Short mmCIF file of C-alpha atoms and ligand atoms in Angstrom, two decimals:
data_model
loop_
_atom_site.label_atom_id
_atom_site.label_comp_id
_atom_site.label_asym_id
_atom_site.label_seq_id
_atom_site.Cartn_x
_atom_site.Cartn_y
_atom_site.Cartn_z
CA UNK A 8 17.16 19.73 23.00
CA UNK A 9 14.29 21.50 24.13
CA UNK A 10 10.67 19.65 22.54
CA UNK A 11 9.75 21.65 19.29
CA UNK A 12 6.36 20.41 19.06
CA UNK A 13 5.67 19.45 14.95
CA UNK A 14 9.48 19.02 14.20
CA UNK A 15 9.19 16.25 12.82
CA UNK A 16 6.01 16.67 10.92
CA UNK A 17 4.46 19.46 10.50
CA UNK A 18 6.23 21.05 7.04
CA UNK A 19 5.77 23.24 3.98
CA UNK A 20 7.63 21.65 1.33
CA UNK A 21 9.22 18.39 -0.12
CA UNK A 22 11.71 17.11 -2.63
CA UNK A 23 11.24 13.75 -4.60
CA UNK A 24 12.91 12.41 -7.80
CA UNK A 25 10.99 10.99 -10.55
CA UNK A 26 11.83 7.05 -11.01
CA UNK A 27 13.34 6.39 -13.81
CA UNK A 28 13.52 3.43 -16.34
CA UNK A 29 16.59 2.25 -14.74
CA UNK A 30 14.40 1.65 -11.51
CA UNK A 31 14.08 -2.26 -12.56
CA UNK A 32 18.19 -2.60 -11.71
CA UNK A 33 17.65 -0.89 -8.77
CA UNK A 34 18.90 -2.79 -5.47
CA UNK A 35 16.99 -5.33 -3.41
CA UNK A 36 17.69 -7.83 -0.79
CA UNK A 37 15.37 -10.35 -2.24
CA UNK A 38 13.96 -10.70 -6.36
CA UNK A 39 10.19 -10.17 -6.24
CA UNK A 40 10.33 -9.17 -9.73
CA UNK A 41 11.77 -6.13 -11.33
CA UNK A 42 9.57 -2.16 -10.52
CA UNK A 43 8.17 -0.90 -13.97
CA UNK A 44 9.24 2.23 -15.34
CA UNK A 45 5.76 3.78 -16.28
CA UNK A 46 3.56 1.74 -13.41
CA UNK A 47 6.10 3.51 -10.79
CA UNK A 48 5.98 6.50 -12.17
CA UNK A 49 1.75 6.52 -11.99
CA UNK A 50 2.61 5.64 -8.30
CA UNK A 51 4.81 8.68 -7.92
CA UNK A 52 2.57 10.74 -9.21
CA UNK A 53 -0.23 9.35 -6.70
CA UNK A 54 2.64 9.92 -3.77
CA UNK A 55 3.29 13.84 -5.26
CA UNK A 56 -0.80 14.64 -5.19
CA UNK A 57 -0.79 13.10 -1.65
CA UNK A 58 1.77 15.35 -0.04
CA UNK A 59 0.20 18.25 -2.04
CA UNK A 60 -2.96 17.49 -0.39
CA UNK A 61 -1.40 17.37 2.37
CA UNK A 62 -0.54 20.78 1.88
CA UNK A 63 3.50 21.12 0.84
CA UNK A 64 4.75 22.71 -1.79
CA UNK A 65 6.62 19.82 -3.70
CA UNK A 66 9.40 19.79 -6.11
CA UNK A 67 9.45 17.26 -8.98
CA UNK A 68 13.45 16.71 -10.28
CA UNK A 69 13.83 14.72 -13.45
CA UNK A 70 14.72 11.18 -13.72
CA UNK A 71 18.26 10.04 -13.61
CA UNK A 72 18.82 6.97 -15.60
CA UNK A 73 22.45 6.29 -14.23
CA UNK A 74 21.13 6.05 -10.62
CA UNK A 75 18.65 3.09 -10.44
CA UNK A 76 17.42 3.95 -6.97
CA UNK A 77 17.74 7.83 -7.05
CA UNK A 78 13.80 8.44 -6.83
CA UNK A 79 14.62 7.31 -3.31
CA UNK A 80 15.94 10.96 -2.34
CA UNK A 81 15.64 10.91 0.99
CA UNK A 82 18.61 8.90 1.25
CA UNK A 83 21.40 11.27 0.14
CA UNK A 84 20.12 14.21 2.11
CA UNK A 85 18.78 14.97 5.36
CA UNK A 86 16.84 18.42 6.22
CA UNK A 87 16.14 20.33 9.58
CA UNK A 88 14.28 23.51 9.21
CA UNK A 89 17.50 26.07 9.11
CA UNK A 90 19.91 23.66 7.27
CA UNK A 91 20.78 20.86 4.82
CA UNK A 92 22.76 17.87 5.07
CA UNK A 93 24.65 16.17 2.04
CA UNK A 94 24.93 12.60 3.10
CA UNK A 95 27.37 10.01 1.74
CA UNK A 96 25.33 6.85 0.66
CA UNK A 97 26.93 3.45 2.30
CA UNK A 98 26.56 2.00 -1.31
CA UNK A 99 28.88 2.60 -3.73
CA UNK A 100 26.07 2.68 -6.79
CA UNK A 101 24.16 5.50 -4.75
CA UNK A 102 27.15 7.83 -3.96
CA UNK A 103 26.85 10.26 -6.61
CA UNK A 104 23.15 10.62 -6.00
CA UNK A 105 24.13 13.16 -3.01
CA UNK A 106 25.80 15.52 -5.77
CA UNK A 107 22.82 15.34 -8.26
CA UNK A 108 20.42 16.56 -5.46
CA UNK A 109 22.98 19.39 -3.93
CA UNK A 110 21.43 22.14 -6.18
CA UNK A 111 17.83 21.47 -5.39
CA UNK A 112 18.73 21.94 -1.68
CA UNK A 113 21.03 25.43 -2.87
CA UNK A 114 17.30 26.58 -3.94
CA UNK A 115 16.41 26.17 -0.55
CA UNK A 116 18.41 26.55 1.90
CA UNK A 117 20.99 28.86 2.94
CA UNK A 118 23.31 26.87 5.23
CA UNK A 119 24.33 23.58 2.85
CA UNK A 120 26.46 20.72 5.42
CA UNK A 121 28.84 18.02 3.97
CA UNK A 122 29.14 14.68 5.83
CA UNK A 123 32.88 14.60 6.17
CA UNK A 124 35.23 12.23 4.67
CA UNK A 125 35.43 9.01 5.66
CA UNK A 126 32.18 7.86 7.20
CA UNK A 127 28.69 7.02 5.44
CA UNK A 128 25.39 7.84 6.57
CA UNK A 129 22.06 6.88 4.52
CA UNK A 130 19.28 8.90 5.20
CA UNK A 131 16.69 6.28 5.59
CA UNK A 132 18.73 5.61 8.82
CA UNK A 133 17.76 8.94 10.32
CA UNK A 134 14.17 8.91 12.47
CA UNK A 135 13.47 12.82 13.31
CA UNK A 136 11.21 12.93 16.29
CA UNK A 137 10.60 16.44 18.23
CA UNK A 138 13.01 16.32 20.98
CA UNK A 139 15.99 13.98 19.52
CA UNK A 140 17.06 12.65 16.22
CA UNK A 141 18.26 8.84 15.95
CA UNK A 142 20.89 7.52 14.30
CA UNK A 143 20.64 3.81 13.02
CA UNK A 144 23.78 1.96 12.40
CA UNK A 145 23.33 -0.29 9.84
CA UNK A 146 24.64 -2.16 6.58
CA UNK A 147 24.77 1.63 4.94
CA UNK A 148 25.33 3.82 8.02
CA UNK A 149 28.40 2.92 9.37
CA UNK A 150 30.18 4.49 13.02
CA UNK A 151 32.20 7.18 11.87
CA UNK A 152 29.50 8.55 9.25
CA UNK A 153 27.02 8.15 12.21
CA UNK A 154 29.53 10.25 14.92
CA UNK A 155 30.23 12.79 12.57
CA UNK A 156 26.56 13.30 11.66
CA UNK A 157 25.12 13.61 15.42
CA UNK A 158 28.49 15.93 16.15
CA UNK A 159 26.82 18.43 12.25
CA UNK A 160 23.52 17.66 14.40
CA UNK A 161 24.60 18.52 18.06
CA UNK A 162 26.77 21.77 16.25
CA UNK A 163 23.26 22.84 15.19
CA UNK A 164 21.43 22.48 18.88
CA UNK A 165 19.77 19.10 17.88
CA UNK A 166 20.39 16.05 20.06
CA UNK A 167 20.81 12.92 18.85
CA UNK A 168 21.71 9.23 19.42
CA UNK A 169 23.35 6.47 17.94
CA UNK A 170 21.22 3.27 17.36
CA UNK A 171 22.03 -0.32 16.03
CA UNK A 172 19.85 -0.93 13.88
CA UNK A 173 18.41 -4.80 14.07
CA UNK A 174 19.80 -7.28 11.97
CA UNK A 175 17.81 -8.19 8.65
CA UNK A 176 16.16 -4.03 8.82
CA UNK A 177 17.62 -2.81 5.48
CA UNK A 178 17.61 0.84 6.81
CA UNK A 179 16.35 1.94 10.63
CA UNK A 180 13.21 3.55 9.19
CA UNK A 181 12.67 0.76 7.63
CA UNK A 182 11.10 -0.80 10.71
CA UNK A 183 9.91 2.34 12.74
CA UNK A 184 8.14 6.13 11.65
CA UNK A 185 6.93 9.25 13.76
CA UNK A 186 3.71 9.34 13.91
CA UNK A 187 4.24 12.98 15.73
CA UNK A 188 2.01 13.64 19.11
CA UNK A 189 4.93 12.27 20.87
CA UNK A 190 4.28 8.16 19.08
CA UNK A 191 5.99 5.88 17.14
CA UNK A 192 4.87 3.50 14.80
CA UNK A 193 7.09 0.52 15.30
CA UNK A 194 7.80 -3.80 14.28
CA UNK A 195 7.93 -5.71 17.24
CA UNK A 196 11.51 -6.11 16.88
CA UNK A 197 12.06 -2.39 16.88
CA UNK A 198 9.26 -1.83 19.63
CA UNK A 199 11.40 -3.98 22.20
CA UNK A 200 14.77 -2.81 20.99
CA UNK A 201 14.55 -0.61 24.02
CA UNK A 202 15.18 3.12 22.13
CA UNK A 203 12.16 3.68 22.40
CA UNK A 204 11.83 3.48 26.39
CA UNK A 205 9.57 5.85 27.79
CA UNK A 206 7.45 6.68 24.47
CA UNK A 207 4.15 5.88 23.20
CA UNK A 208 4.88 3.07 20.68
CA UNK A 209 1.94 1.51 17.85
CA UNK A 210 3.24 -2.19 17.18
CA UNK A 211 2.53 -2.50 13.70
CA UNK A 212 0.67 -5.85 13.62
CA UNK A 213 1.48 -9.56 12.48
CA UNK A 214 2.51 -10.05 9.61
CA UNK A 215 2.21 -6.50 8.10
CA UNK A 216 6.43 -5.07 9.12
CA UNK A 217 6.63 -3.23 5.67
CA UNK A 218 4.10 -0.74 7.21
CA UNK A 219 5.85 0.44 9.42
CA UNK A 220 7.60 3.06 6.90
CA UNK A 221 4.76 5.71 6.83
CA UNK A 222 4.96 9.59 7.12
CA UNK A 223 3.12 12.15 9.47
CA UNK A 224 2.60 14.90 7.32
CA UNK A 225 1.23 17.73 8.88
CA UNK A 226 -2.96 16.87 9.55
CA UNK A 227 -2.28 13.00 8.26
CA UNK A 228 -0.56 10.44 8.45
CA UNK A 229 0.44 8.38 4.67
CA UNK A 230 0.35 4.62 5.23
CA UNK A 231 1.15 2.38 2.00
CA UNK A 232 -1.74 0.45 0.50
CA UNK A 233 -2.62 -3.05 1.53
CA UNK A 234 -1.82 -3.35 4.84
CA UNK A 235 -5.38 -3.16 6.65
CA UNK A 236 -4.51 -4.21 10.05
CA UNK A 237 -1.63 -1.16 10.37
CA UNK A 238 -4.13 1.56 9.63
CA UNK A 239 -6.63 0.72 11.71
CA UNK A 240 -4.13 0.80 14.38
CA UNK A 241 -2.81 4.25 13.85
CA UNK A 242 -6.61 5.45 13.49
CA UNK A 243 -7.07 4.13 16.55
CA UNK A 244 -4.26 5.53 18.12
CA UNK A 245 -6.08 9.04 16.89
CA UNK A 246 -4.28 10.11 13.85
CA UNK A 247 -6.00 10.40 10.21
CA UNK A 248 -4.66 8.36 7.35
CA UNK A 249 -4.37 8.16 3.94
CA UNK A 250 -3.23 5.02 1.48
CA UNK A 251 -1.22 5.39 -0.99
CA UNK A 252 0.19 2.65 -3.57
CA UNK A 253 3.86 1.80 -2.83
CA UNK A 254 4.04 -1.63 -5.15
CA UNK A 255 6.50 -0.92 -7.21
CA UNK A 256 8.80 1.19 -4.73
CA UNK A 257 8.61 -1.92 -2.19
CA UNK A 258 10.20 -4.30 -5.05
CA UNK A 259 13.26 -2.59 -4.32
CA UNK A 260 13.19 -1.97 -1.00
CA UNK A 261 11.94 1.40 -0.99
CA UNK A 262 8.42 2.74 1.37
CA UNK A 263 7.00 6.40 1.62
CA UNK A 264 9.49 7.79 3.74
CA UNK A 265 12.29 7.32 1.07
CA UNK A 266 10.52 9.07 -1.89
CA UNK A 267 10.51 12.14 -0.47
CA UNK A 268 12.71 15.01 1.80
CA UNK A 269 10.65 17.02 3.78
CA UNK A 270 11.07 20.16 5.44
CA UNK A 271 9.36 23.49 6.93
CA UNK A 272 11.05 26.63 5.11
CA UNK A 273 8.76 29.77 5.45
CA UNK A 274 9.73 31.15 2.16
CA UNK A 275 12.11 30.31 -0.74
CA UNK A 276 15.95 31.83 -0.44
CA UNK A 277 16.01 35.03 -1.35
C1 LIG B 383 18.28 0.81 -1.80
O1 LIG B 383 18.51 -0.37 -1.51
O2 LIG B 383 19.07 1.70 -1.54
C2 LIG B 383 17.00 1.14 -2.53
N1 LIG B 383 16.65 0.08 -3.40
C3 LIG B 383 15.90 1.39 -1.53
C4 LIG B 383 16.15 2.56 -0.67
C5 LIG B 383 15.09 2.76 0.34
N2 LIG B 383 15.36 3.91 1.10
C6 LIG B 383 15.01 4.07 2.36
O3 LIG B 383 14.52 3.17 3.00
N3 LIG B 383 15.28 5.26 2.90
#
């Protein structure tokens, strides 16, 4: 597709969920000790004044206690600037989380998409850049979800690609973000995985592979708090930061990309 410069970054409004108390059963490949309730909701609220600041318009839907890892919207959706997606989460206790964020996206958007039947896709498997969108295979996204998202994708005039993910990467943003300006943010693993050939790639540094889950928003880039060595690298790369507390979203799995949908709409549906 042609290069829409800012695609992937520069937008007007967001979605995000609060957590609720349910958060401490919420999935996790390895026990660190169960998120607070009340301590991730403080964090929310520090994520929600960040991407105000960074100037979108953000809508705040109420908790659901009977999905443990629903604050972690971007998962069951996916947005592009003239339509919405409704994904199908690859884990059975996330599935109905794509119909309990349907009407927040009918507010929005005119043209609504359903994955079809069958396959699964998981949001946090989807990296937006401004000339293609990837598609990670992975332990949630499987092949058929993935083909018949990139066909929804290529129907629309986007291009995209199929990935595989690396082994042990929970989801493929996970490991790698837009930074926007044409760079990546990515692990090691990720940077030599070879999709990114032909890019300009930041190798998030030793020991510090959880930061590699930040978001460009518009003027800045959000990078999660306490990881030093990351930041400076994306300053230096010439992009603006900001830190913002992810503790309790990272003891189950989640990072800054998957407490939020983002998207440019220039006004509210009529
Ligand atoms: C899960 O395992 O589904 C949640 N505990 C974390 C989801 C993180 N989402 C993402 O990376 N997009």
């Amino acid at each position: 597709m042609p290069l829409q410069t800012g695609l992937s970054f520069r937008f007007t409004h967001a979605i995000t969920r609060t957590p609720a108390d349910s958060v401490a059963n919420g999935l996790r490949a390895v026990d660190s000790g169960d998120p607070s309730g009340p301590a991730f909701r403080l964090e929310h609220e520090r994520y929600v004044s960040a991407l105000q600041e960074a100037g979108l318009e953000v809508t705040v839907l109420p908790a659901l206690e009977g999905y443990p890892d629903s604050c972690f919207v971007e998962d069951p959706a996916f947005c592009l600037p003239d339509a919405a997606i409704v994904l199908r989460p690859g884990t059975q206790s996330r599935r109905g989380e794509a119909e309990e964020i349907r009407a927040a996206l009918e507010d929005r958007f005119d043209v609504i998409i359903d994955l079809p039947e069958g396959g699964f896709v998981d949001g946090g498997d989807v990296l937006m850049l401004d000339d293609e969108i990837l598609i990670g295979l992975s332990a949630r996204t499987d092949r058929r979800g993935a083909e018949d998202f990139k066909a929804i994708l290529n129907a629309l005039g986007y291009e995209a690609r199929v990935c595989e993910t690396p082994d042990g990467v929970l989801h493929f943003k996970t490991a790698c973000s837009t930074l926007g300006d044409g760079a990546i943010l990515a692990t090691r693993v990720m940077a030599e995985s070879g999709f990114f050939d032909g890019r300009k790639v930041v190798v998030v540094p030793d020991g510090e592979d959880y930061a590699a889950n930040v978001i460009r928003v518009n003027d800045v880039v959000l990078v999660p708090e306490g990881y030093p060595k990351t930041d400076v690298a994306i300053r230096e790369a010439g992009f603006r930061t900001v830190i913002v507390p992810t503790h309790e979203a990272r003891k189950v799995d989640g990072g800054l990309s998957c407490l939020s949908l983002r998207f440019a709409a220039a006004e509210p549906k009529a």
